[in-house]
Coordinates of C-alpha atoms in Angstrom, one line a residue:
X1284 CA 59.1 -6.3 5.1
X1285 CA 56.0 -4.5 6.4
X1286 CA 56.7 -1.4 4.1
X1287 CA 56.8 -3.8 1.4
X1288 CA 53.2 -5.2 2.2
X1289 CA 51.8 -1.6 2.8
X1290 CA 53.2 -0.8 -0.3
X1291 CA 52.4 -4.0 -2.6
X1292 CA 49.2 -6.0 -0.4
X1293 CA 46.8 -3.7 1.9
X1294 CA 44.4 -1.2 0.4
X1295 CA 41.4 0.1 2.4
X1296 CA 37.9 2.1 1.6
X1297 CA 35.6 3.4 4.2
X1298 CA 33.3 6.5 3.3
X1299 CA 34.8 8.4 7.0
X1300 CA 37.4 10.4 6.6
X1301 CA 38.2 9.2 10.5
X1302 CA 38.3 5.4 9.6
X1303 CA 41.0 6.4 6.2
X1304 CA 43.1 8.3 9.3
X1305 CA 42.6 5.8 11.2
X1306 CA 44.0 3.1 9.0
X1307 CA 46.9 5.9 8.2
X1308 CA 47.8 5.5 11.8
X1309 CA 48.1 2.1 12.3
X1310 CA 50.7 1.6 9.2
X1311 CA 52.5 4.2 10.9
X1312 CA 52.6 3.0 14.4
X1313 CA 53.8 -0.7 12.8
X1314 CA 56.7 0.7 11.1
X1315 CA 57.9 3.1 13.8
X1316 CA 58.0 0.6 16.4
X1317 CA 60.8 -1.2 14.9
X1318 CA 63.1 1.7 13.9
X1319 CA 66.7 2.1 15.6
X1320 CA 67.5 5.2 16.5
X1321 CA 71.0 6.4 16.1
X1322 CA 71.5 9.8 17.3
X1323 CA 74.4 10.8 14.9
X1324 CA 72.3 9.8 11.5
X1325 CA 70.5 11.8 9.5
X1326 CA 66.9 12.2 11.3
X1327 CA 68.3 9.8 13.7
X1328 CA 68.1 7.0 11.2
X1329 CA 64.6 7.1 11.0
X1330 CA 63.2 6.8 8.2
X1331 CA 60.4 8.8 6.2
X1332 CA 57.1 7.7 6.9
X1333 CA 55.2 6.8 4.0
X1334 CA 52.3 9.0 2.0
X1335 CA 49.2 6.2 1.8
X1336 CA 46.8 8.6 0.4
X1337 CA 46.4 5.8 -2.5
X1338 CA 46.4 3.1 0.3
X1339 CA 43.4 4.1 2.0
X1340 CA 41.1 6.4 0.2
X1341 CA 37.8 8.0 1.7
X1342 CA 35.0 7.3 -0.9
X1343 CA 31.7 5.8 -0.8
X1344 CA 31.8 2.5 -1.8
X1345 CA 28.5 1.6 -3.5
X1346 CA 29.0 4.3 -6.0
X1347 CA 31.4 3.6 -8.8
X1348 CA 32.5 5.1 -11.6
X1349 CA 30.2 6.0 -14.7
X1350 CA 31.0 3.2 -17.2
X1351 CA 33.2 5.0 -20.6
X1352 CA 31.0 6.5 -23.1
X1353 CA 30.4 5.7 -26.7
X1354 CA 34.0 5.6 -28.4
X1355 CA 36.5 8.8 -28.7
X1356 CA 35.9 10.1 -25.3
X1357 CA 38.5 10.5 -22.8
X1358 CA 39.7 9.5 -19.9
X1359 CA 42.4 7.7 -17.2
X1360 CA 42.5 4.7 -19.6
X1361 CA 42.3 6.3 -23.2
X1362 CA 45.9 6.0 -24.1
X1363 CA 49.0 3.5 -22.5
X1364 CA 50.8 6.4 -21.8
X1365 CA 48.3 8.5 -19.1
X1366 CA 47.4 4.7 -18.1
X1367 CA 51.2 4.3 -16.9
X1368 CA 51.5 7.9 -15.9
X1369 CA 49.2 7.3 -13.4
X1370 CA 50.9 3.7 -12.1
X1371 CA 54.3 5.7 -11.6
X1372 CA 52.9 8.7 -9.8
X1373 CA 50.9 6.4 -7.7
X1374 CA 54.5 4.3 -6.7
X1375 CA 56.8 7.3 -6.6
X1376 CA 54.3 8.9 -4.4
X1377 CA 54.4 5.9 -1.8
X1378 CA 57.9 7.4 -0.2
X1379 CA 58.3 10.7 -1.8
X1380 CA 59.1 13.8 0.5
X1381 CA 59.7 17.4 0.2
X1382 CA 59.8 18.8 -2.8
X1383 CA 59.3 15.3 -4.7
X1384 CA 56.4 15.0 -2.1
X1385 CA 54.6 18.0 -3.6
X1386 CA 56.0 17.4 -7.1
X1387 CA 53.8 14.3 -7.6
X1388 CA 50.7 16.3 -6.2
X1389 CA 51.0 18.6 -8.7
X1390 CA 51.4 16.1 -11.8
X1391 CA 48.5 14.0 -10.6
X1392 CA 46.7 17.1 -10.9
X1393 CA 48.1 17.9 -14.3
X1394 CA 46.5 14.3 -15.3
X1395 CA 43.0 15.6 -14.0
X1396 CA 43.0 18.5 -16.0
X1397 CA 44.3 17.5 -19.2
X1398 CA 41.2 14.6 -18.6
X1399 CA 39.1 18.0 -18.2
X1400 CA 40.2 20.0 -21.4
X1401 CA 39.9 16.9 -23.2
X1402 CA 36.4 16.6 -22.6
X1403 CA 35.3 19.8 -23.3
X1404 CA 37.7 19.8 -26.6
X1405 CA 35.5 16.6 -27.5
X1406 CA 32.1 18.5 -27.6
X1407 CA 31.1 18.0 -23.8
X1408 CA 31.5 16.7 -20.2
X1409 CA 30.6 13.7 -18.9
X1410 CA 29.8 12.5 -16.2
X1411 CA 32.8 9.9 -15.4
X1412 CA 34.9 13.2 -16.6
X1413 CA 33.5 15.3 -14.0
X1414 CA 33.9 11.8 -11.5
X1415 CA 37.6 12.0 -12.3
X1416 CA 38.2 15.0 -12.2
X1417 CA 36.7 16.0 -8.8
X1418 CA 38.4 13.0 -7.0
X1419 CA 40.6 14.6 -4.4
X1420 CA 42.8 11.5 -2.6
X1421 CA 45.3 14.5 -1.3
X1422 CA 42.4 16.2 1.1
X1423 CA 40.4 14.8 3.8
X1424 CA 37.0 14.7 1.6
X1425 CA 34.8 12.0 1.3
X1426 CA 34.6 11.3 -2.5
X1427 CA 31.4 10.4 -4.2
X1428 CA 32.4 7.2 -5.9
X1429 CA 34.8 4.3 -5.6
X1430 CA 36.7 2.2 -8.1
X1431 CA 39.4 0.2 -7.4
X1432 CA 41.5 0.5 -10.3
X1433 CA 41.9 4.2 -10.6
X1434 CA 42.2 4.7 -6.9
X1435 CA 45.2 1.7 -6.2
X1436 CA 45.6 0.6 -9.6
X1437 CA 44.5 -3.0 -8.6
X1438 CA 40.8 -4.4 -10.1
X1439 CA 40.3 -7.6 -8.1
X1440 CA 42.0 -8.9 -4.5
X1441 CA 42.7 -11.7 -3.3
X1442 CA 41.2 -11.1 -0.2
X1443 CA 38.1 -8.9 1.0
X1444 CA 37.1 -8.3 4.3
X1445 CA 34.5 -6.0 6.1
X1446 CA 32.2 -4.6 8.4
X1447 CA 30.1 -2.9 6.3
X1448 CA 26.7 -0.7 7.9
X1449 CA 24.0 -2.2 9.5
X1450 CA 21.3 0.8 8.2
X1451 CA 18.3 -0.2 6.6
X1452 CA 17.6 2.1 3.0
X1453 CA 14.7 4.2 4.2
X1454 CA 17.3 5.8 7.2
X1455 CA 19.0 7.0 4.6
X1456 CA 19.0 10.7 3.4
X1457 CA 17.1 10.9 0.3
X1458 CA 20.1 12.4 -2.3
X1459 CA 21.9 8.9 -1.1
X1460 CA 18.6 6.2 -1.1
X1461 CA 18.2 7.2 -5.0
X1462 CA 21.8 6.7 -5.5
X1463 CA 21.6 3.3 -3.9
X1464 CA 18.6 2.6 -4.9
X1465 CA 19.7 2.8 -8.8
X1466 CA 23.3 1.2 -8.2
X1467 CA 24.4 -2.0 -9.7
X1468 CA 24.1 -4.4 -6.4
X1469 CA 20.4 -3.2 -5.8
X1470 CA 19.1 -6.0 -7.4
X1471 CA 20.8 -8.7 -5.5
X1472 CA 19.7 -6.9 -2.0
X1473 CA 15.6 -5.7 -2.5
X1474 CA 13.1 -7.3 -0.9
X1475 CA 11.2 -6.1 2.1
X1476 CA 13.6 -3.8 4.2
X1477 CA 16.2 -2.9 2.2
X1478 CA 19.9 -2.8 5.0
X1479 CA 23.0 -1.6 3.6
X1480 CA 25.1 -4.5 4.4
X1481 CA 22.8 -6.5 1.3
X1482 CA 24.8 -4.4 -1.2
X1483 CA 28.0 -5.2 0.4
X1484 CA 28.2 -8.5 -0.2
X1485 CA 27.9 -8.7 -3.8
X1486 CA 30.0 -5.9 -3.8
X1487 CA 32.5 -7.7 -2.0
X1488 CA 32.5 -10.3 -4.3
X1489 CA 32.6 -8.8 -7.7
X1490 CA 36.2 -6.8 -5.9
X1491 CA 37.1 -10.8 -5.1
X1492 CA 39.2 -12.3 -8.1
X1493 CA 38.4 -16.1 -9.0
X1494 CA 39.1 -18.5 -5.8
X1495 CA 39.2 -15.1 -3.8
X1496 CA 38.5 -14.9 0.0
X1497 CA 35.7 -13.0 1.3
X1498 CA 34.6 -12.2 4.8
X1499 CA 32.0 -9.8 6.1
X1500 CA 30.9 -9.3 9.5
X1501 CA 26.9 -8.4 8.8
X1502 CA 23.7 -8.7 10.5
X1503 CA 22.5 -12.3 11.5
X1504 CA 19.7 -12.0 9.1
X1505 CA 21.5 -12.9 6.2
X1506 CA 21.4 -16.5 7.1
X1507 CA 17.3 -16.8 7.4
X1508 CA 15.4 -13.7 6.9
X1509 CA 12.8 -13.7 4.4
X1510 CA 14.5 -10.1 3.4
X1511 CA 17.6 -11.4 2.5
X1512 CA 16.7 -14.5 0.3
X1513 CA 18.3 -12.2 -3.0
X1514 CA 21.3 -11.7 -0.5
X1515 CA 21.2 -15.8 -0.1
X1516 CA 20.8 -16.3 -3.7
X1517 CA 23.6 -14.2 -4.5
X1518 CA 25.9 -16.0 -2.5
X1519 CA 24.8 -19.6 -3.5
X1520 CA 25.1 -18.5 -7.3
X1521 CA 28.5 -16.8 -7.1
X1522 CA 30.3 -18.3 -4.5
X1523 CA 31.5 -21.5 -2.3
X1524 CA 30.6 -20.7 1.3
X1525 CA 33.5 -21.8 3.4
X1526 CA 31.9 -20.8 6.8
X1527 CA 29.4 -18.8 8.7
X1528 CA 29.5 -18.0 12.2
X1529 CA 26.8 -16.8 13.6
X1530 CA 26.3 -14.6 17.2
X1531 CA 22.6 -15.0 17.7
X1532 CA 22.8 -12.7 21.2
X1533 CA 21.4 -9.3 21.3
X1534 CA 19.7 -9.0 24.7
X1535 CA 22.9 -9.2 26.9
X1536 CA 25.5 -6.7 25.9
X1537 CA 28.1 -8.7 27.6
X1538 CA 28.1 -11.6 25.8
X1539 CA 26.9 -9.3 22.2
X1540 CA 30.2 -9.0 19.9
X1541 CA 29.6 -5.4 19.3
X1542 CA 28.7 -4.4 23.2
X1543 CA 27.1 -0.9 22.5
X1544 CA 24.8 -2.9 19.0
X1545 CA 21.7 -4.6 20.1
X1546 CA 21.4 -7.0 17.5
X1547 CA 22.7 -10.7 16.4
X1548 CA 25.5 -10.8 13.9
X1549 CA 27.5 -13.5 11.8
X1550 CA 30.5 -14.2 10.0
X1551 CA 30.2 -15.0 6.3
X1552 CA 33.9 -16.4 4.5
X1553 CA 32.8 -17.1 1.3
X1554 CA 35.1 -18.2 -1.6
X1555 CA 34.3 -17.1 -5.0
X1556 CA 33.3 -18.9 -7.9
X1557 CA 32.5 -19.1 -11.6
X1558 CA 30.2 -21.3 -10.5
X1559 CA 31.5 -24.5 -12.4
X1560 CA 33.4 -26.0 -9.2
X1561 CA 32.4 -29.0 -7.4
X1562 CA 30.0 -27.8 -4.4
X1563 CA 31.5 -28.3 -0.7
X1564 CA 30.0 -29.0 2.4
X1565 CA 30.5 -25.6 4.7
X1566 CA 30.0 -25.3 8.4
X1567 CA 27.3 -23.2 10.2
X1568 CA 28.8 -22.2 13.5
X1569 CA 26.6 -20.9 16.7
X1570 CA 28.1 -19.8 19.8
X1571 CA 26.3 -18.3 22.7
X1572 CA 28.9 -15.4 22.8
X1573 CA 31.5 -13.6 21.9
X1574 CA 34.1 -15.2 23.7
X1575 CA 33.4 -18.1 21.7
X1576 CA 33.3 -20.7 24.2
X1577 CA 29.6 -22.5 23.6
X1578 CA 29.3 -23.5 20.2
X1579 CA 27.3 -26.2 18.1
X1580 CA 27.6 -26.4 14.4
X1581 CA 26.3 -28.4 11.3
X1582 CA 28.3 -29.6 8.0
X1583 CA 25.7 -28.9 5.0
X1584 CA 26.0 -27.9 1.3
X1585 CA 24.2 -25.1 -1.0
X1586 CA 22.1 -28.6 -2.8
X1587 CA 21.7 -29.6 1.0
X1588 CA 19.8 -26.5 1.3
X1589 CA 18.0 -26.0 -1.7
X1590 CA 16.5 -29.4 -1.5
X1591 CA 14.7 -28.5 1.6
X1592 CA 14.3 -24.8 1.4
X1593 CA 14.3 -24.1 -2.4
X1594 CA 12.8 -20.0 -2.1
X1595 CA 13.8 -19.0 0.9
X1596 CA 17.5 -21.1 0.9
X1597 CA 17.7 -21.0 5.1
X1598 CA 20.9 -21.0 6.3
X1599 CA 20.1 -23.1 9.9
X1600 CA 21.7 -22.2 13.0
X1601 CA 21.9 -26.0 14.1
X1602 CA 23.5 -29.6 14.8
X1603 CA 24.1 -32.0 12.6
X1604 CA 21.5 -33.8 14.2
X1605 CA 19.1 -31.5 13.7
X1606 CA 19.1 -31.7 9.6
X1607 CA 16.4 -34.8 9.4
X1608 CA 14.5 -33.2 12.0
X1609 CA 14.4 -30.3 9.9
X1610 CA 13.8 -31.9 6.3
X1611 CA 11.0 -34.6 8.4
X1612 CA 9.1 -31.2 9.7
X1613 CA 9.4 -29.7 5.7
X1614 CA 7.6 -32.6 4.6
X1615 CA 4.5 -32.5 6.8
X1616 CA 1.1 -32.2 5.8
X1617 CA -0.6 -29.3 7.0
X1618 CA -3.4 -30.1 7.6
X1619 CA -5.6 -26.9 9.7
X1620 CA -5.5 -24.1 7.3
X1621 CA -4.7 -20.6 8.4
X1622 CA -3.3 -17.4 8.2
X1623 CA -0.9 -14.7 9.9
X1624 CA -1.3 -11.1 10.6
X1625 CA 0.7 -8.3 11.9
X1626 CA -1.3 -6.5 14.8
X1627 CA -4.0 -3.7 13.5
X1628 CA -3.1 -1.0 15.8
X1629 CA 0.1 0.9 15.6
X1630 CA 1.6 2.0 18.7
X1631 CA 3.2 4.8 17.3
X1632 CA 0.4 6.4 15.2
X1633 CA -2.5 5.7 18.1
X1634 CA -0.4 7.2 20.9
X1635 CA -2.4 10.2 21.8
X1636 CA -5.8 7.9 21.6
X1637 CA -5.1 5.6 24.0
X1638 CA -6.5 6.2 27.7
X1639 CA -6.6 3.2 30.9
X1640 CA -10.4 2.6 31.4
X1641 CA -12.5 3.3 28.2
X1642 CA -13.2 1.5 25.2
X1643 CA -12.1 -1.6 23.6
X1644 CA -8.8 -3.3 24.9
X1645 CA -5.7 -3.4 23.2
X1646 CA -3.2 -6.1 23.8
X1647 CA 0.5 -5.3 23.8
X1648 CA 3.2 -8.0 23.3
X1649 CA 4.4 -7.3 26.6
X1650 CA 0.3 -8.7 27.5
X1651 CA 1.3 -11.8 26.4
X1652 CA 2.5 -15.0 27.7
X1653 CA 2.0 -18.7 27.6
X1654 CA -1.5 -19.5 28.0
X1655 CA -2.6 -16.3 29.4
X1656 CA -2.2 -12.4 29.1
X1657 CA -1.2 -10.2 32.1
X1658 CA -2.7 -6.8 33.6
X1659 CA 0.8 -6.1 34.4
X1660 CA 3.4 -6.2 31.7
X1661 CA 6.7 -5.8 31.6
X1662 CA 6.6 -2.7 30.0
X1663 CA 3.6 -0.2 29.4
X1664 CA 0.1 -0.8 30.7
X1665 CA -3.1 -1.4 29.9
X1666 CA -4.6 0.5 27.4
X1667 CA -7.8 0.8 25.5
X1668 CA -8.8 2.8 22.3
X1669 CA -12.5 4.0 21.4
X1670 CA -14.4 2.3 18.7
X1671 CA -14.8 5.2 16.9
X1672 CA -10.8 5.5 16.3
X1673 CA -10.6 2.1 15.3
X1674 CA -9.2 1.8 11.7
X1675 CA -12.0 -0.2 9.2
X1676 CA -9.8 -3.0 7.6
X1677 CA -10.1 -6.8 7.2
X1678 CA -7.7 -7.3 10.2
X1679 CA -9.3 -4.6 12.6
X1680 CA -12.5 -6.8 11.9
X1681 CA -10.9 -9.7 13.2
X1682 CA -11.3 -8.6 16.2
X1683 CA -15.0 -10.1 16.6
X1684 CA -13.8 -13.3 16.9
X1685 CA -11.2 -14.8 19.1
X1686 CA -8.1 -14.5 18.2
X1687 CA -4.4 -16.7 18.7
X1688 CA -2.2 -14.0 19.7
X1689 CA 1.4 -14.0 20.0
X1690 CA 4.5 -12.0 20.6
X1691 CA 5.9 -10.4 17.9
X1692 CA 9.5 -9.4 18.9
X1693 CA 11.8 -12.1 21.0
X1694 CA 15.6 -12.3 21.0
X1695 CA 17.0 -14.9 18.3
X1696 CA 18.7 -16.4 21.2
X1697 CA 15.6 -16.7 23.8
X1698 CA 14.7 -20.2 25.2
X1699 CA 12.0 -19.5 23.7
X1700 CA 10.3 -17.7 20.6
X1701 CA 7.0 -18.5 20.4
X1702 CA 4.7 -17.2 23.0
X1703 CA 1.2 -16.9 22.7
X1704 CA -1.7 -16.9 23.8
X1705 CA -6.0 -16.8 23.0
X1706 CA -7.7 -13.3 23.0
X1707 CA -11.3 -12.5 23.8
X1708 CA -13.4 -11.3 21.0
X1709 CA -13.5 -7.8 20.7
X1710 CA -10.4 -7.1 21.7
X1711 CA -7.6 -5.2 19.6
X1712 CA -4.2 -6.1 18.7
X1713 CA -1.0 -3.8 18.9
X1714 CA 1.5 -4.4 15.8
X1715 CA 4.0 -5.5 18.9
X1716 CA 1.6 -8.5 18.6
X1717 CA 1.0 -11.2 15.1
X1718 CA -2.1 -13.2 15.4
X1719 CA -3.5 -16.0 13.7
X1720 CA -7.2 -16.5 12.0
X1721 CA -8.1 -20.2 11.0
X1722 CA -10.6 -21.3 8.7
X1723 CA -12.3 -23.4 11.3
X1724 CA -12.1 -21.2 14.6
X1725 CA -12.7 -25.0 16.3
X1726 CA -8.8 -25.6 15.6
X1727 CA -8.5 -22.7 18.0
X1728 CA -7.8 -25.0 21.2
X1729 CA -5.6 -27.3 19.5
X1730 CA -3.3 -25.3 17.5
X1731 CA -2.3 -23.0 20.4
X1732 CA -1.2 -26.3 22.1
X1733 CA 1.0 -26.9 19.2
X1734 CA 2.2 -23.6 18.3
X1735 CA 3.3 -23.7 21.7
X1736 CA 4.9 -26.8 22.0
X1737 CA 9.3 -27.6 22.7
X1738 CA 8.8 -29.1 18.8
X1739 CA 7.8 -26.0 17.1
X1740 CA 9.8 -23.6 19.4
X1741 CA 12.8 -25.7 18.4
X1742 CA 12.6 -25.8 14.6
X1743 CA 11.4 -21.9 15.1
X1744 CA 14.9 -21.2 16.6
X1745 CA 17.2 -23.1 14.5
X1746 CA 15.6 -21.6 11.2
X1747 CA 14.8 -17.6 12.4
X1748 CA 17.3 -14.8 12.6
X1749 CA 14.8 -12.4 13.1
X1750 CA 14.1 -10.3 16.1
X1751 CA 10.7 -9.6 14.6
X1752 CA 8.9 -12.9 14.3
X1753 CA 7.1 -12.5 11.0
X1754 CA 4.0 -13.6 9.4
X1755 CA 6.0 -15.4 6.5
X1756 CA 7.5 -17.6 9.0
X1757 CA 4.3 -18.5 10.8
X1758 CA 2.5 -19.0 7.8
X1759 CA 4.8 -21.6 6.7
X1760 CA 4.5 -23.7 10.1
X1761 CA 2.3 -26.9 8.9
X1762 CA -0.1 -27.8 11.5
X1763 CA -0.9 -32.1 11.1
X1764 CA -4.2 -33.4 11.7
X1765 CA -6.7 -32.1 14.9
X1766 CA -6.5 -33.8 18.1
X1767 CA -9.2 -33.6 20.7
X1768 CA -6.8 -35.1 23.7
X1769 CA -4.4 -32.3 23.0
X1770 CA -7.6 -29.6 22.9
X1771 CA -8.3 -31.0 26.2
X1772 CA -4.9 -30.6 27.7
X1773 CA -5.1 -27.0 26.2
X1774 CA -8.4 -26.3 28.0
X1775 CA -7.0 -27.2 31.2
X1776 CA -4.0 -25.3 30.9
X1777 CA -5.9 -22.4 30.2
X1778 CA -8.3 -22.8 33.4
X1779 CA -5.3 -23.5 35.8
X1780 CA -3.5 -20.5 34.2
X1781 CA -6.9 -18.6 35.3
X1782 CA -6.1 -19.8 38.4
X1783 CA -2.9 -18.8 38.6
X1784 CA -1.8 -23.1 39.2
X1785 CA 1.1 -24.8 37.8
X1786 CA 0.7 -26.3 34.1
X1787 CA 4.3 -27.8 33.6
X1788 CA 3.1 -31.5 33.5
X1789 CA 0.0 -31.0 31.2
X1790 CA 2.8 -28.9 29.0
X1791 CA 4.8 -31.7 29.1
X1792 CA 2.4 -34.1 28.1
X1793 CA 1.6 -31.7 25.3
X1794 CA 5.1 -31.8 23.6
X1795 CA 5.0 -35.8 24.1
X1796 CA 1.5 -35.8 22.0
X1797 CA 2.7 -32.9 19.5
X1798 CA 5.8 -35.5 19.0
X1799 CA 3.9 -38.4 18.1
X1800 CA 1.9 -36.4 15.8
X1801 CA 4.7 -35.3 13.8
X1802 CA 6.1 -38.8 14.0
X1803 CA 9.1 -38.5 16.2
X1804 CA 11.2 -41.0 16.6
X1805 CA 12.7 -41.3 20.1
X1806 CA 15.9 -40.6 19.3
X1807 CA 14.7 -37.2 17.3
X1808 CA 13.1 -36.2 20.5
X1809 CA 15.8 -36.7 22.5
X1810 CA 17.9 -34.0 19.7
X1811 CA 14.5 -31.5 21.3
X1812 CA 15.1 -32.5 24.6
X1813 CA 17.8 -34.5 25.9
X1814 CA 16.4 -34.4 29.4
X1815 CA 13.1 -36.1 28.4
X1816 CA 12.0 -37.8 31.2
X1817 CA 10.4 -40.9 29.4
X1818 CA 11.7 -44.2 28.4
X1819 CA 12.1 -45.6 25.0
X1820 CA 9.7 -48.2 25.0
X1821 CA 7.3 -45.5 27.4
X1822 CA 7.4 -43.4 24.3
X1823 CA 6.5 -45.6 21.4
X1824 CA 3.9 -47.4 23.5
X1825 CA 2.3 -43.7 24.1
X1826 CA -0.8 -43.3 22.0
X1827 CA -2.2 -40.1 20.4

């Protein structure tokens, strides 16, 4: 039985030559476990192991073959007869030994090279010639290209599972960025930083027959980053998500599912489509680890999604709960207009410039906290760069005014994401750091009381896989109308903070009036916090 599913239901691809060995291995170890051995048999009565060099082949797999050229050329599929040549050799070669073993070898050989005469009797070689040709599935060699059909004889699967690379494009070497770059699934993954695993999964699902199974194990950015709304798109046009599970924990490697990874990951079983089947709700599952034993989840449907996110199509990591909360905050008006930056100041470049006690300051994320900044961060130190080093851009002139700075890179699965604070003018920002210009600098106060508030720090989490927190995302934050009481609370805050006093309850009393201006009901708020400490009837009476 397990021969016969070797033989007629498993084929792998990786482009290491270790993984195809690997794979090798294991089919070998599952069969030999449940031999007999007889001592007087032949070999002991065990049997030959089988050849799976057209099992698992080494190739890379976002190359394929050169399509056929114009008509008359040659190749594996020209005529029935090479076409079923090929099929047999492939089968017989499955449990051939000996002199059979090396028999087939050579004929699948004969088949390359009669493709090769043909070509140049034809006036020429070709490229998909030359492909075929050089394809070696009898060494350990990585091949250039992959296709299905010439390598196992099969052209869709059932069933398509993987773990492709988490490498963004520009890491690449430059012979291999061109290829991908001009490859058919390039236009389903680009957009800002091009990763690897964007090509897989249209890949995966063009290898996927109709109503096939698909299920990748990719970065958690493929459910909400602004890079991977193609990748989105792709799956809501040409598939019925089934599930995704998503691992939002980087920070801790004993709760990561890849220990030695820093980053988030997720599950995506998709089912594919032709598109013309009725649309089903699919679950969105969060758990706090990889054991799998905190989870929440929310039922929701591609039109679910589209209806409140019709560009960016965010997959939430949320409750069923949550959804209103999440269409109510879509729909308000924002009313204090402004707009996000990266920090001016790279880290990297300005290095060698920097020095402890001269020159204009430069805030790190690490600087930053709630409320305040700190002359002893977590990591680094001060730091201060000379006017005359400082780049002349728009944003490096923002720094005359004061400034709403925040940090720029927080764990997906922190308590909290947004942390920020004000920073003097003339100060600089590192490009650890984002900040935020308004068009009336009197909003200042008010919207870093609401930027900091439980609210915004919950529908931030539920709706951001990135790491990075980006500008795209804060930009599309809607601020309502200003409100002096909350400025207030703000300015206190800041002069206790100065103080180094406790803030929690003028916090507190923040998220109750950033509640009522987004029109909370009660039972919304208790979704944000289910430990609010105010009544019912103590919240609706409260006035803004």
């Amino acid at each position: 039985r397990k021969l016969g599913v070797i033989q007629n239901s498993i084929y792998g691809v990786d482009i290491q030559p270790i993984a195809s060995e690997i794979s090798k291995l294991r089919s070998f170890l599952s069969l030999v476990i449940d031999e007999t051995i007889i001592d007087d048999a032949d070999n002991r009565g065990i049997q030959a192991l089988p050849n799976l060099e057209f099992k698992f082949v080494t190739a890379n797999t976002l190359i394929g073959l050169e399509e056929k050229q114009a008509q008359g050329t040659f190749d594996f599929g020209q005529t029935d007869q090479l076409q079923e040549q090929l099929k047999i050799i492939r089968n017989q070669y499955l449990q051939a030994y000996g002199n059979d073993k090396e028999k087939l070898k050579k004929d699948f050989e004969e088949v390359q090279n009669k493709i090769y005469k043909q070509e140049i009797a034809n006036g020429g070689i070709n490229k998909r010639a030359i492909q075929l040709y050089d394809w070696k599935p009898f060494s350990n060699k990585s091949n250039e290209w992959f296709d299905p059909y010439w390598m196992f004889g099969v052209e869709k699967f059932d069933i398509v599972i993987g773990n492709p690379p988490y490498v963004q494009v520009r890491e690449v070497r430059n012979e291999l960025k061109e290829q991908y770059l001009s490859c058919n699934y390039y236009k389903y993954a680009k957009g800002g930083r091009l990763n690897l695993y964007q090509f897989f999964i249209p890949l995966s699902l063009v290898l996927a027959k109709i109503q096939g199974i698909v299920c990748l194990i990719t970065q958690n950015s493929v459910l909400a980053e602004d890079t991977a709304i193609n990748t989105r798109k792709y799956i809501f046009n040409n598939s019925n998500p089934i599930e995704f599970i998503s691992f939002p924990e980087r920070d801790d490697k004993n709760r990561r599912v890849f220990e030695g990874v820093k980053m988030s990951v997720a599950i995506s079983l998709l089912q594919r489509t032709n598109n013309k089947q009725v649309i089903n709700k699919f679950t969105v599952k969060t758990y706090a680890e990889r054991k799998m034993l905190n989870m929440f989840n929310i039922r929701i449907s591609k039109d679910d999604i589209i209806a409140v996110y019709p560009n960016k199509m965010i997959i939430p990591m949320a409750k069923n709960d949550s959804w209103e909360l999440l269409r109510k905050f879509r729909k308000t008006k924002n009313r204090i207009k402004f707009k996000a930056f990266a920090g001016e100041i790279d880290m990297t470049k300005y290095s060698k410039l920097f020095n402890k006690d001269n020159g204009i300051r430069v805030y790190t994320g690490a600087q930053i906290l709630r409320y305040k900044t700190t002359d002893n961060p977590s990591q680094g130190s001060v730091i201060y760069l000379q006017e005359k080093f400082i780049p002349l851009t728009k944003k490096s002139l923002a720094r005359h005014k004061k400034r709403l700075v925040l940090q720029r890179i927080t764990g997906v699965d922190s308590k909290i994401r947004l942390i920020m604070t004000i920073i003097p003018e003339n100060s600089l920002c590192a490009n650890s750091t984002n900040f935020i210009l308004f068009e009336d600098n009197s909003h200042l106060l008010f919207s870093l009381g609401v930027l900091n508030s439980k609210y915004i720090n919950y529908i931030f989490k539920i709706t951001s896989t990135n790491t990075n927190i980006t500008t795209s995302e804060l930009n599309n934050i809607p601020i309502p109308e200003y409100n002096e009481y909350i400025e207030n609370l703000v300015k206190d805050i800041l002069y206790k903070k100065s103080k180094h006093q406790d803030t929690k309850n003028i916090e507190d009393k923040i998220d109750i009036m950033v509640y009522k201006l987004y029109n909370l009901t009660y039972k919304e708020v208790l979704i944000i916090d289910p430990n609010f400490n105010l009544t019912q009837q103590e919240y609706d009476n409260y006035k803004v």
